[in-house]
Coordinates of C-alpha atoms (C1' of nucleotides) in Angstrom, one line a residue:
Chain Z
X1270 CA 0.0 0.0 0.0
X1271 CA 2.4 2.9 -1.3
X1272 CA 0.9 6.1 0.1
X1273 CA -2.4 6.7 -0.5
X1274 CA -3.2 10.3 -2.0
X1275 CA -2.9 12.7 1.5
X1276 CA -4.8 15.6 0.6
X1277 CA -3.3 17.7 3.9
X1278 CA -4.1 20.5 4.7
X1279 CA -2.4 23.7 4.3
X1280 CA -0.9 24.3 7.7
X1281 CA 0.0 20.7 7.5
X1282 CA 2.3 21.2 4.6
X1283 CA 3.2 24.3 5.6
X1284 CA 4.3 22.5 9.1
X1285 CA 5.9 19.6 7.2
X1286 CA 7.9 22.1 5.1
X1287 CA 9.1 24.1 8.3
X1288 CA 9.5 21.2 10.1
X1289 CA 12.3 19.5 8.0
X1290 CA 14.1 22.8 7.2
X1291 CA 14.7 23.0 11.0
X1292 CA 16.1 19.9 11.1
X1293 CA 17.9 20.5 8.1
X1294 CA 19.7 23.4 9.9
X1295 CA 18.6 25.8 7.4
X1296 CA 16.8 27.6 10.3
X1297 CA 19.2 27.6 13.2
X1298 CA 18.7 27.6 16.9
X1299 CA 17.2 31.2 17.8
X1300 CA 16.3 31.7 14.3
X1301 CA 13.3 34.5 14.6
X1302 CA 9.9 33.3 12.6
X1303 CA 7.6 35.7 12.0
X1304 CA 4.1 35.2 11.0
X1305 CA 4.2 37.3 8.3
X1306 CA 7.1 35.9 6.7
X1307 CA 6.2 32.9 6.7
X1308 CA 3.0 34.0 5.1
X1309 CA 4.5 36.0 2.6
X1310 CA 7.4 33.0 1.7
X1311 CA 4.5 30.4 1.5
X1312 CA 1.8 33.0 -0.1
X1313 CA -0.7 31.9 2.9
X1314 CA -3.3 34.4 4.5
X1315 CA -1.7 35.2 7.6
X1316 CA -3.9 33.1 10.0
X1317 CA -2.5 29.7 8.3
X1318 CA 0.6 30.9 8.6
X1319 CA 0.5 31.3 12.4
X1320 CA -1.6 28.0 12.8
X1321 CA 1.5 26.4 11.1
X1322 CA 3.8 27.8 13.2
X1323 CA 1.4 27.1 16.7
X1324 CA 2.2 23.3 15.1
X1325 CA 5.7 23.5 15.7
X1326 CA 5.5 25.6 18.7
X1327 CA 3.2 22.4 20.2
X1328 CA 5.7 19.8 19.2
X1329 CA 8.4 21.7 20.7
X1330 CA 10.5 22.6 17.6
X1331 CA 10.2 26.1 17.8
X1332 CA 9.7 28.7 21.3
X1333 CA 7.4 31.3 21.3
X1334 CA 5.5 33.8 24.1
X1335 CA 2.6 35.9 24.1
X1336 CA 3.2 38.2 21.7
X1337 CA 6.4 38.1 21.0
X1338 CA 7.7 35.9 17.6
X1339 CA 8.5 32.5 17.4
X1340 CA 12.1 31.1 17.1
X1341 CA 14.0 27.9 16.9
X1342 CA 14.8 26.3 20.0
X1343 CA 17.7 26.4 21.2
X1344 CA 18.6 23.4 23.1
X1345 CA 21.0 23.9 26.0
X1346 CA 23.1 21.3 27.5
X1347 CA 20.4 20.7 30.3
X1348 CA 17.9 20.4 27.5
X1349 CA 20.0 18.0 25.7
X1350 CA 20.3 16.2 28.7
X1351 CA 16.5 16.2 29.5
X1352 CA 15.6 14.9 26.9
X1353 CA 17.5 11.9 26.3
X1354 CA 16.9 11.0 30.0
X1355 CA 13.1 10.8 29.1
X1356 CA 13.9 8.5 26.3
X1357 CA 15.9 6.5 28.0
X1358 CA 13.4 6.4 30.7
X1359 CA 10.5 5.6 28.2
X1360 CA 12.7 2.5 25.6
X1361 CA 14.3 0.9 28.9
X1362 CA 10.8 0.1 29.7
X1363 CA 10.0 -1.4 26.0
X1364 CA 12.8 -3.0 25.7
X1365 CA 11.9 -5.1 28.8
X1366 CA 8.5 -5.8 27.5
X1367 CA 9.5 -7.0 24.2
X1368 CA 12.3 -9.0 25.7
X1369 CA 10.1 -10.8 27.8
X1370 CA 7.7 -11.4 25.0
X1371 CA 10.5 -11.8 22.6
X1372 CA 9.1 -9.8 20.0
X1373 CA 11.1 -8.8 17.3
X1374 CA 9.7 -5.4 15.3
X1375 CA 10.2 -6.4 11.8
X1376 CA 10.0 -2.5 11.3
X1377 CA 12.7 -2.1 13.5
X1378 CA 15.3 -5.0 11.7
X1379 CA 13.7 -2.9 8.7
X1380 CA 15.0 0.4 9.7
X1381 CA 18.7 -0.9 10.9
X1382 CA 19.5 -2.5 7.6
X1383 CA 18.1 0.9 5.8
X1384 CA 20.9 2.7 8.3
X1385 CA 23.6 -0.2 6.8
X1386 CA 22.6 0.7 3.8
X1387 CA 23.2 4.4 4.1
X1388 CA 26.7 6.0 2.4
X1389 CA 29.0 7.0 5.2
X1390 CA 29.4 10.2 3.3
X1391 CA 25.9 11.8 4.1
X1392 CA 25.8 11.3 7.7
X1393 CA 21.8 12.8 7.9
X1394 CA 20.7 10.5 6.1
X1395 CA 21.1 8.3 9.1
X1396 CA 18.9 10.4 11.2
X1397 CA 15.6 9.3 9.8
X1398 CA 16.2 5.0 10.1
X1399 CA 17.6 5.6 13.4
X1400 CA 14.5 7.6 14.4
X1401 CA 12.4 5.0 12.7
X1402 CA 14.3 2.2 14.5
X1403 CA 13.4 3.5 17.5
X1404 CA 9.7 4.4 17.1
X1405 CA 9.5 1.0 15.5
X1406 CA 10.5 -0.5 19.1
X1407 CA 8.2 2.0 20.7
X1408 CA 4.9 1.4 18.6
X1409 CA 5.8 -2.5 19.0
X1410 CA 4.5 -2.5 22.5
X1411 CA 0.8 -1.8 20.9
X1412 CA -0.5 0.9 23.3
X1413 CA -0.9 4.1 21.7
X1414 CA -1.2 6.3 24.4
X1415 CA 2.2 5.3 24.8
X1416 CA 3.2 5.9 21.3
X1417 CA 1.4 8.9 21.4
X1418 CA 3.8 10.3 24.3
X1419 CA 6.6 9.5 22.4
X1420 CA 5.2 11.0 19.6
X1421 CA 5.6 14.2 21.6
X1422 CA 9.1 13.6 22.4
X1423 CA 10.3 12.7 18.6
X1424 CA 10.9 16.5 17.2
X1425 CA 13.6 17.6 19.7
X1426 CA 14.9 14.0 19.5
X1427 CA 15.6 14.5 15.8
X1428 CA 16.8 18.0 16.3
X1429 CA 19.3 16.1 18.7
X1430 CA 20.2 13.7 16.5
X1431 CA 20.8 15.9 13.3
X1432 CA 23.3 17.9 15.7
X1433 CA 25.2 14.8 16.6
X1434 CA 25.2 13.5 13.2
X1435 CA 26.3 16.5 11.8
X1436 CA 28.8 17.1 13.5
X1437 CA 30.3 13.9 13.1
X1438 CA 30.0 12.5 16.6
X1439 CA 28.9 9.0 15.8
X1440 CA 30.3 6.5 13.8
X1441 CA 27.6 5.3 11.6
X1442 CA 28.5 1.7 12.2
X1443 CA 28.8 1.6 15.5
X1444 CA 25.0 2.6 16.0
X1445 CA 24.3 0.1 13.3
X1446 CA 25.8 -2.7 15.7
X1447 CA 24.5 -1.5 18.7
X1448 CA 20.7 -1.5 17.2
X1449 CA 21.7 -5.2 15.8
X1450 CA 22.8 -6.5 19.7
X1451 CA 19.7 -4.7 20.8
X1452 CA 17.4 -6.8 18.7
X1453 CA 19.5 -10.0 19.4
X1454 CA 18.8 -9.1 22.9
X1455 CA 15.5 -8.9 22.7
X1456 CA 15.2 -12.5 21.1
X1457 CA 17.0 -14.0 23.3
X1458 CA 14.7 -12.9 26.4
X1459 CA 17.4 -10.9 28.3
X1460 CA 15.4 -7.5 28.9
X1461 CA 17.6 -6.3 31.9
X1462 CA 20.9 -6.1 29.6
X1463 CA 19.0 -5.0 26.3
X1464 CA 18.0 -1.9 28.9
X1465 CA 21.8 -1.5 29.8
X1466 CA 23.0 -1.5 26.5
X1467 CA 20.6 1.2 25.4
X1468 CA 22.0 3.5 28.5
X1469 CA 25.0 2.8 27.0
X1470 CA 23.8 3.7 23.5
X1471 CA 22.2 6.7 24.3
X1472 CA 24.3 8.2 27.5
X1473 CA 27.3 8.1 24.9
X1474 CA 25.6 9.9 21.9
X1475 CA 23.8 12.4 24.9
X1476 CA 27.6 12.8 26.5
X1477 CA 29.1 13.8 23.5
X1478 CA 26.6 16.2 22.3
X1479 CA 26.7 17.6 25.7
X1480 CA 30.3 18.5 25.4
X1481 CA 30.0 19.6 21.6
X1482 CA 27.5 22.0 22.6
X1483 CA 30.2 23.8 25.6
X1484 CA 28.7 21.2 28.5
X1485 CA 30.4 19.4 30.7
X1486 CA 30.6 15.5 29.4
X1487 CA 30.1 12.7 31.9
X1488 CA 31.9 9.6 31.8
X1489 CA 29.6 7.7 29.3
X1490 CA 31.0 10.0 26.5
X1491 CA 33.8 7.0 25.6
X1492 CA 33.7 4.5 23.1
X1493 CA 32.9 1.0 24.5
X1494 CA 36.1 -0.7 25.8
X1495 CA 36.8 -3.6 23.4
X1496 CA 36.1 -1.2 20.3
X1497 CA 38.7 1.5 22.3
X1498 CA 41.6 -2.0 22.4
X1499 CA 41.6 -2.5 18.7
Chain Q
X713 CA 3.1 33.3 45.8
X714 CA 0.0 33.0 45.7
X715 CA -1.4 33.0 42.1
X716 CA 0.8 35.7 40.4
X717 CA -1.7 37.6 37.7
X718 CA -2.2 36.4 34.5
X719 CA -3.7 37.4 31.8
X720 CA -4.3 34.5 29.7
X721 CA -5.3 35.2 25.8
X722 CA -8.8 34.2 24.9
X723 CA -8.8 31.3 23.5
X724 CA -6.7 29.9 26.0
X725 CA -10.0 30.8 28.5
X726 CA -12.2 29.4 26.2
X727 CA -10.1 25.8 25.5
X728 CA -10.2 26.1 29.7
X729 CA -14.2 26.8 29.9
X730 CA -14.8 24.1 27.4
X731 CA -12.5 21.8 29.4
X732 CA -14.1 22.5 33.2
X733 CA -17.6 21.6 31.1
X734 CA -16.2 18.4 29.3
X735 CA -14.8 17.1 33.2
X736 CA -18.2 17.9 34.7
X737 CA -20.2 16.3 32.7
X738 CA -22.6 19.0 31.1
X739 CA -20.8 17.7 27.9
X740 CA -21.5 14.4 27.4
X741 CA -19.9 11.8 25.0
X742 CA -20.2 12.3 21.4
X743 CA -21.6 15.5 21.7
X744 CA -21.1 17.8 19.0
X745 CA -19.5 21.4 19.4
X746 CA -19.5 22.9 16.2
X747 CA -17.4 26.1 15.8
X748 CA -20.3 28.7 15.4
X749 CA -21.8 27.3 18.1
X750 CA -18.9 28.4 20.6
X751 CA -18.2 31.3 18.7
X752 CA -21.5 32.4 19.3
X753 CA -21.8 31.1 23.3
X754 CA -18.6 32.8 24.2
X755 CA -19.1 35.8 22.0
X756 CA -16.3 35.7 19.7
X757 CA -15.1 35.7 15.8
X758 CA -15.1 32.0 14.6
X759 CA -11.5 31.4 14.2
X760 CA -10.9 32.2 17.9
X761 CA -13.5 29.4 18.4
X762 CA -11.9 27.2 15.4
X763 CA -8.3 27.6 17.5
X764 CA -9.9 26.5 21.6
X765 CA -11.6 23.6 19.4
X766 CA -8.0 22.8 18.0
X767 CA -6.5 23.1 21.5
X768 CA -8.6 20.8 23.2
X769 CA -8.6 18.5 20.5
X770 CA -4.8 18.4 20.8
X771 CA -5.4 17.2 24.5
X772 CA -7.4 14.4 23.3
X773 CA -10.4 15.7 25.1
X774 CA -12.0 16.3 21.5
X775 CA -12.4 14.6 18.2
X776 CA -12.4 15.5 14.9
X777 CA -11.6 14.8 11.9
X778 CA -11.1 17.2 8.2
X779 CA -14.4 18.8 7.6
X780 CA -16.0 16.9 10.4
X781 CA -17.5 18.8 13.4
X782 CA -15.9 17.8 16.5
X783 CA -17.0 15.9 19.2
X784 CA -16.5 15.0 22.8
X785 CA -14.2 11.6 23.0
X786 CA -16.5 8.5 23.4
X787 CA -13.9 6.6 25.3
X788 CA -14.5 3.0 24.7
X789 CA -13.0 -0.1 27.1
X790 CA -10.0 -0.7 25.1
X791 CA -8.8 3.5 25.3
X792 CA -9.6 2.9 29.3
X793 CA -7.1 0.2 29.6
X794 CA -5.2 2.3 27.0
X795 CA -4.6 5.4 29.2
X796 CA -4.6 3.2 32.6
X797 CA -1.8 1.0 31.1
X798 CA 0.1 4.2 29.7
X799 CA -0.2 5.6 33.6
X800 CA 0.8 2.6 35.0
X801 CA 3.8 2.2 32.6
X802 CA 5.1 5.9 33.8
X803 CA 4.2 6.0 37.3
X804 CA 5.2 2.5 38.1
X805 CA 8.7 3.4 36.9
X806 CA 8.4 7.1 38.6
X807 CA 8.4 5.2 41.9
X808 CA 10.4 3.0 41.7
X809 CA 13.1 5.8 41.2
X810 CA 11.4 8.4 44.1
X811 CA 12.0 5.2 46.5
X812 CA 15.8 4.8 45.4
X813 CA 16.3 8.3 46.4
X814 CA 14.2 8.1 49.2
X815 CA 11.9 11.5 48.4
X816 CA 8.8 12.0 49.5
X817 CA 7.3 14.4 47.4
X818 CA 5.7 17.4 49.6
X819 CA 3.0 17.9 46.6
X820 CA 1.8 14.5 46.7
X821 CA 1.5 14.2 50.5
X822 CA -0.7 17.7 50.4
X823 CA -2.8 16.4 47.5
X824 CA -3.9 13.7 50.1
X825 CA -4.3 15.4 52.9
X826 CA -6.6 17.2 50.2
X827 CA -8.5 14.1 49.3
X828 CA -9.0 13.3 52.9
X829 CA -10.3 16.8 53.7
X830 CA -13.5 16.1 50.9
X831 CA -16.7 15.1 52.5
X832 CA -18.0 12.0 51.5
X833 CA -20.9 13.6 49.4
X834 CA -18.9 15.5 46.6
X835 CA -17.3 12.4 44.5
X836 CA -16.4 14.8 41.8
X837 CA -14.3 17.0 43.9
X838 CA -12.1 14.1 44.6
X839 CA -10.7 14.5 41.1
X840 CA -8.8 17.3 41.3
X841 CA -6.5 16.5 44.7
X842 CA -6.3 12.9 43.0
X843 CA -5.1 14.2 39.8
X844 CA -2.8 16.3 41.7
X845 CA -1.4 13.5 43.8
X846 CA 0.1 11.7 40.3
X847 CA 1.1 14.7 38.5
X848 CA 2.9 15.5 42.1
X849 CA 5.1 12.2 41.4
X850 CA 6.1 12.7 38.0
X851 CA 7.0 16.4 38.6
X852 CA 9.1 15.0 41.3
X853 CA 11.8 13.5 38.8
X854 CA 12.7 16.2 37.7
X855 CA 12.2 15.8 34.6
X856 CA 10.7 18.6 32.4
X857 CA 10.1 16.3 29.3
X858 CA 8.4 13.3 31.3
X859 CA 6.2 15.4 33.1
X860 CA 5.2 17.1 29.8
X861 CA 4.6 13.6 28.4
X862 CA 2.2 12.8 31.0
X863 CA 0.3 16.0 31.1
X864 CA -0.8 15.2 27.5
X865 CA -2.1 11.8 29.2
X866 CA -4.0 14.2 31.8
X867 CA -7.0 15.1 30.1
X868 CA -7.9 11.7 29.2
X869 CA -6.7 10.4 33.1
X870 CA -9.4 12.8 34.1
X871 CA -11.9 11.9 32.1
X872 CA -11.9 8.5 33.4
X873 CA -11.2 9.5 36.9
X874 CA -14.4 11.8 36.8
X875 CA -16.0 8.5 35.1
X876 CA -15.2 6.6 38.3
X877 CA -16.1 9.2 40.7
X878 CA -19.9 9.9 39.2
X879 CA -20.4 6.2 39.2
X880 CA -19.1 5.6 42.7
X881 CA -17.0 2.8 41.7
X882 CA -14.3 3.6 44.5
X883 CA -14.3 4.5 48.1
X884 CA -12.8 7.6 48.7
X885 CA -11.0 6.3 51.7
X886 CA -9.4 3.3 49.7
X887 CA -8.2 5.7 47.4
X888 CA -6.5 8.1 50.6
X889 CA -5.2 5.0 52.1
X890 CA -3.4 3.5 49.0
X891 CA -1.6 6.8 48.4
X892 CA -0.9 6.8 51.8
X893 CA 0.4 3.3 51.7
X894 CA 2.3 4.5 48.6
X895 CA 4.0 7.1 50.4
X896 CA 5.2 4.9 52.8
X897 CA 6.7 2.7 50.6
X898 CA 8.8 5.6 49.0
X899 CA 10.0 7.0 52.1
X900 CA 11.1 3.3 53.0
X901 CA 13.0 2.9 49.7
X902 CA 10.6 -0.4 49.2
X903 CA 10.7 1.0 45.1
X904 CA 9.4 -2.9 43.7
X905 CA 6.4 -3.2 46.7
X906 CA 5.3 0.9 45.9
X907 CA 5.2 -0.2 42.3
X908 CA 3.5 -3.2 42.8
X909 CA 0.7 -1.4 44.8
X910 CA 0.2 1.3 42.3
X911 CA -0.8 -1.5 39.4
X912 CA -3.4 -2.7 42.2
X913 CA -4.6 0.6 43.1
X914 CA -4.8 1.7 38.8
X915 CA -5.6 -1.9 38.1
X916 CA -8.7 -2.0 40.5
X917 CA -9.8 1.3 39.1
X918 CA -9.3 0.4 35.5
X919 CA -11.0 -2.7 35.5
X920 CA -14.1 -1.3 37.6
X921 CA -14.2 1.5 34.9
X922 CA -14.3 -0.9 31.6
X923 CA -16.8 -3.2 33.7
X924 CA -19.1 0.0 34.1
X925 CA -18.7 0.7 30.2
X926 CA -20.2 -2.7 28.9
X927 CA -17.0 -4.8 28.5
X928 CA -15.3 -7.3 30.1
X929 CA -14.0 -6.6 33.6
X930 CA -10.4 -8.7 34.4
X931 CA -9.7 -9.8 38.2
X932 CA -8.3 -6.6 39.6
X933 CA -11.7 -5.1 39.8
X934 CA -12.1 -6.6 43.4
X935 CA -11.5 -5.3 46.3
X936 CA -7.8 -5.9 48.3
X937 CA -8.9 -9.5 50.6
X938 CA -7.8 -7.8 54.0
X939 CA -11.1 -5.0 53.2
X940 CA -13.0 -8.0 51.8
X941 CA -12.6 -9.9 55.0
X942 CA -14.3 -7.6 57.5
Chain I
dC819 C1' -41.4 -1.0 -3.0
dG820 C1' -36.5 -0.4 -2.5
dC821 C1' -32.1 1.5 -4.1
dC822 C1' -29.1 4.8 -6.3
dC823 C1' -28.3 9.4 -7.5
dT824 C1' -28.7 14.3 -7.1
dT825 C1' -29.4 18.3 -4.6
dC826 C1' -29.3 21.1 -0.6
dG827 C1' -28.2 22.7 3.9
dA828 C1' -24.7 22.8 7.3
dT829 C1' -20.0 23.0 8.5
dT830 C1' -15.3 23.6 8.0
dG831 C1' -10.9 25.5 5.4
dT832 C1' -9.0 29.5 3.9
dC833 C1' -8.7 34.3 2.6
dT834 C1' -8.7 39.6 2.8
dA835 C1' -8.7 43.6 5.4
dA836 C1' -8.5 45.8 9.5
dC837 C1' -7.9 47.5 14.3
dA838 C1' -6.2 46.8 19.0
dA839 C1' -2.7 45.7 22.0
dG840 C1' 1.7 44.5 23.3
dT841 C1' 7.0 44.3 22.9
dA842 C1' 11.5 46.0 21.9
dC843 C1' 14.7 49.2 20.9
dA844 C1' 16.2 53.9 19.9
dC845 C1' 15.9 58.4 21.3
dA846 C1' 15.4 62.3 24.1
dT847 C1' 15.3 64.1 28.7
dG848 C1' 16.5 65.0 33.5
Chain U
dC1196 C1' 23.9 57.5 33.6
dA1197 C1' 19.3 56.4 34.6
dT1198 C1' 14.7 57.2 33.3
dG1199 C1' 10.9 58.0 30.6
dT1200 C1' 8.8 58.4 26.0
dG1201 C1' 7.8 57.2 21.4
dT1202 C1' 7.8 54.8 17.4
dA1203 C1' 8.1 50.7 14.4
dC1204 C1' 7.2 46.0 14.3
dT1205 C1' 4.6 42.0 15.6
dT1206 C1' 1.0 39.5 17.4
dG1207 C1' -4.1 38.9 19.1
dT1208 C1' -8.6 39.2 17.6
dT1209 C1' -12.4 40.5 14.7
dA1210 C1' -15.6 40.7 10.7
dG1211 C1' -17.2 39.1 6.6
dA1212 C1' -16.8 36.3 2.6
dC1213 C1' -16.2 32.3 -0.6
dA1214 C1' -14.9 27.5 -1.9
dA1215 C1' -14.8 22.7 -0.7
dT1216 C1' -16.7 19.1 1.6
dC1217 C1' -19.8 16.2 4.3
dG1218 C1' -24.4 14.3 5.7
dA1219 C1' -28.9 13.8 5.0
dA1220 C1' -33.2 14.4 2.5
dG1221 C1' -35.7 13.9 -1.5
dG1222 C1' -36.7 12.4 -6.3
dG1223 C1' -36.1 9.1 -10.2
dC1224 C1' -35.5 4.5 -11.8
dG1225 C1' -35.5 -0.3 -11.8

DNA sequence: CGCCCTTCGATTGTCTAACAAGTACACATG
DNA sequence: CATGTGTACTTGTTAGACAATCGAAGGGCG
């Protein structure tokens, strides 16, 4: 089933188009959005214009106060931090559930080999299998309220992600392995260490951003110690 | 500080109006709320209605789909267990962590002394200290990204907690004591046994809920044996 | 008599134009 | 230098309008 026709709305496409030129880093953090400019780029009425951008104020992609114009986020250290701690908090859980039920995602093996399968020289182009790889995991545990939570998580994720990708702070392959022992993991029942290898996973790509971005990098920031011997 | 001034924007008002009615009852399921209709009760221009409509819509308080007038969420057995299990999955984990660190968060213990303080004959007003008590918990981690994943799970909470309370399907003091028991637990760093009560305590509630709604109730809709027994 | 199609009313999506209200920054003043 | 003022820019809200769409009612046809 390719796609069915979508006839979206306006704002929606307006959104989608915003949306992915913020994570493109065309708009960059503090960028200033005003609703007339984006009326006047996208030729919209004004109103659509500003529902587009309440969108993306609501998923947490851009900032914005009463009266005063919307701009990018700019994610801070302790931000970065935040949210990566909430993932964390939120796939620990699933990976424990799907362990003990030893449920594979076939969307999820889908997305790692699409990340194999990625040229090393456009590192974005990870960003949206890795994503997918872990929503796959997330959606696999069938409750949608769930989903739906992370759902509200996934923008500044991805901002996160296209910062650590861009600047080079993971090798491609090495999240490519990880992901595989993760669903090996899961197969083989042991939730408890499929939960420590994703703390691993995700303390060292949130560690390394952290200290990119002027913070302070904890401990989990090095490469796993049998990689670091070779 | 109490209640610094604020002057909130009107359709925020209006999204809170519509909300308050939604809780209490005067708008039952499925009911219809066109646009012109609020626009016309709250005396203002359509798209100020079109935008509260949006925002509660966003909370999962309201349906709608394109071109569809919106309606108030007929929440069926399955979404109940949805949303319980969703609560269970973050609050579950919330304590277990609180009881590691040993903190006993002030907000929650308030809330009950809150829920305590109603008399008997006011079910409704339950809600609101109840609802407090939870989102106490989660704010207590820390974490600003959790908590705003679980406040999009409010509404719905709500909505089956005022369920509950206008069907008397719990005994206010069951509910005081379990949260006090809960408390306990935390302050004695007994993370798996606070846990452990909490699925009773949302289990119980859950399955009482769905059993009121037509479906199939599962065995945690009875009462704890100790309470049986007298 | 029942079913399909058309038509119509109601409702939403979007637009234009406009005014009110608020913010931010430069400027003038003490 | 601190303070107040003012002005430009931006957002909040309104009014009215038109097109597109959905749901139901009614008429034609088998």
């Amino acid at each position: 089933m390719p796609g069915r026709i979508a006839a979206v709305s306006i704002v929606e496409a307006i959104a989608a188009d915003l949306r992915s030129r913020v994570f493109s880093g065309e708009l960059g953090s503090g960028e200033a959005l005003t609703e007339t400019d984006v009326a006047s780029t996208y030729e919209v009425a004004r109103p659509t214009a500003k529902a587009s951008i309440e969108k993306l104020v609501a998923e947490g992609l851009l900032d914005r106060g009463t009266h005063k114009t919307a701009r990018v986020v700019d994610l801070g250290p302790e931000s970065v931090r935040d949210i990566y701690l909430a993932r964390a908090y939120l796939e620990s859980e699933v990976l424990r559930r799907l362990a003990s039920g030893r449920t594979v995602p076939a969307g999820a093996v889908q997305a790692n080999k699409d990340i194999a399968a990625v040229k090393s020289g456009a590192p974005l182009d990870v960003v949206e299998p890795d994503m997918r790889f872990h929503t796959s995991l997330i959606d696999a545990v069938g409750n949608t309220r769930i989903s739906k939570m992370y759902r509200s998580l996934v923008g500044e994720v991805r901002l996160c992600m296209s910062r650590v990708q861009s600047l080079h702070l993971l090798d491609t392959a090495l999240i490519q392995a990880e992901h595989q022992r993760l669903l090996e993991l899961i197969e083989e029942g042991r939730g408890d260490e499929a939960a420590g290898l994703l703390d691993v996973h995700l303390g060292r790509a949130r560690e390394r951003l952290v200290a990119a971005m002027g913070g302070e990098a904890g401990p989990e920031a090095q490469l796993p110690s049998d990689l670091v011997a070779e």
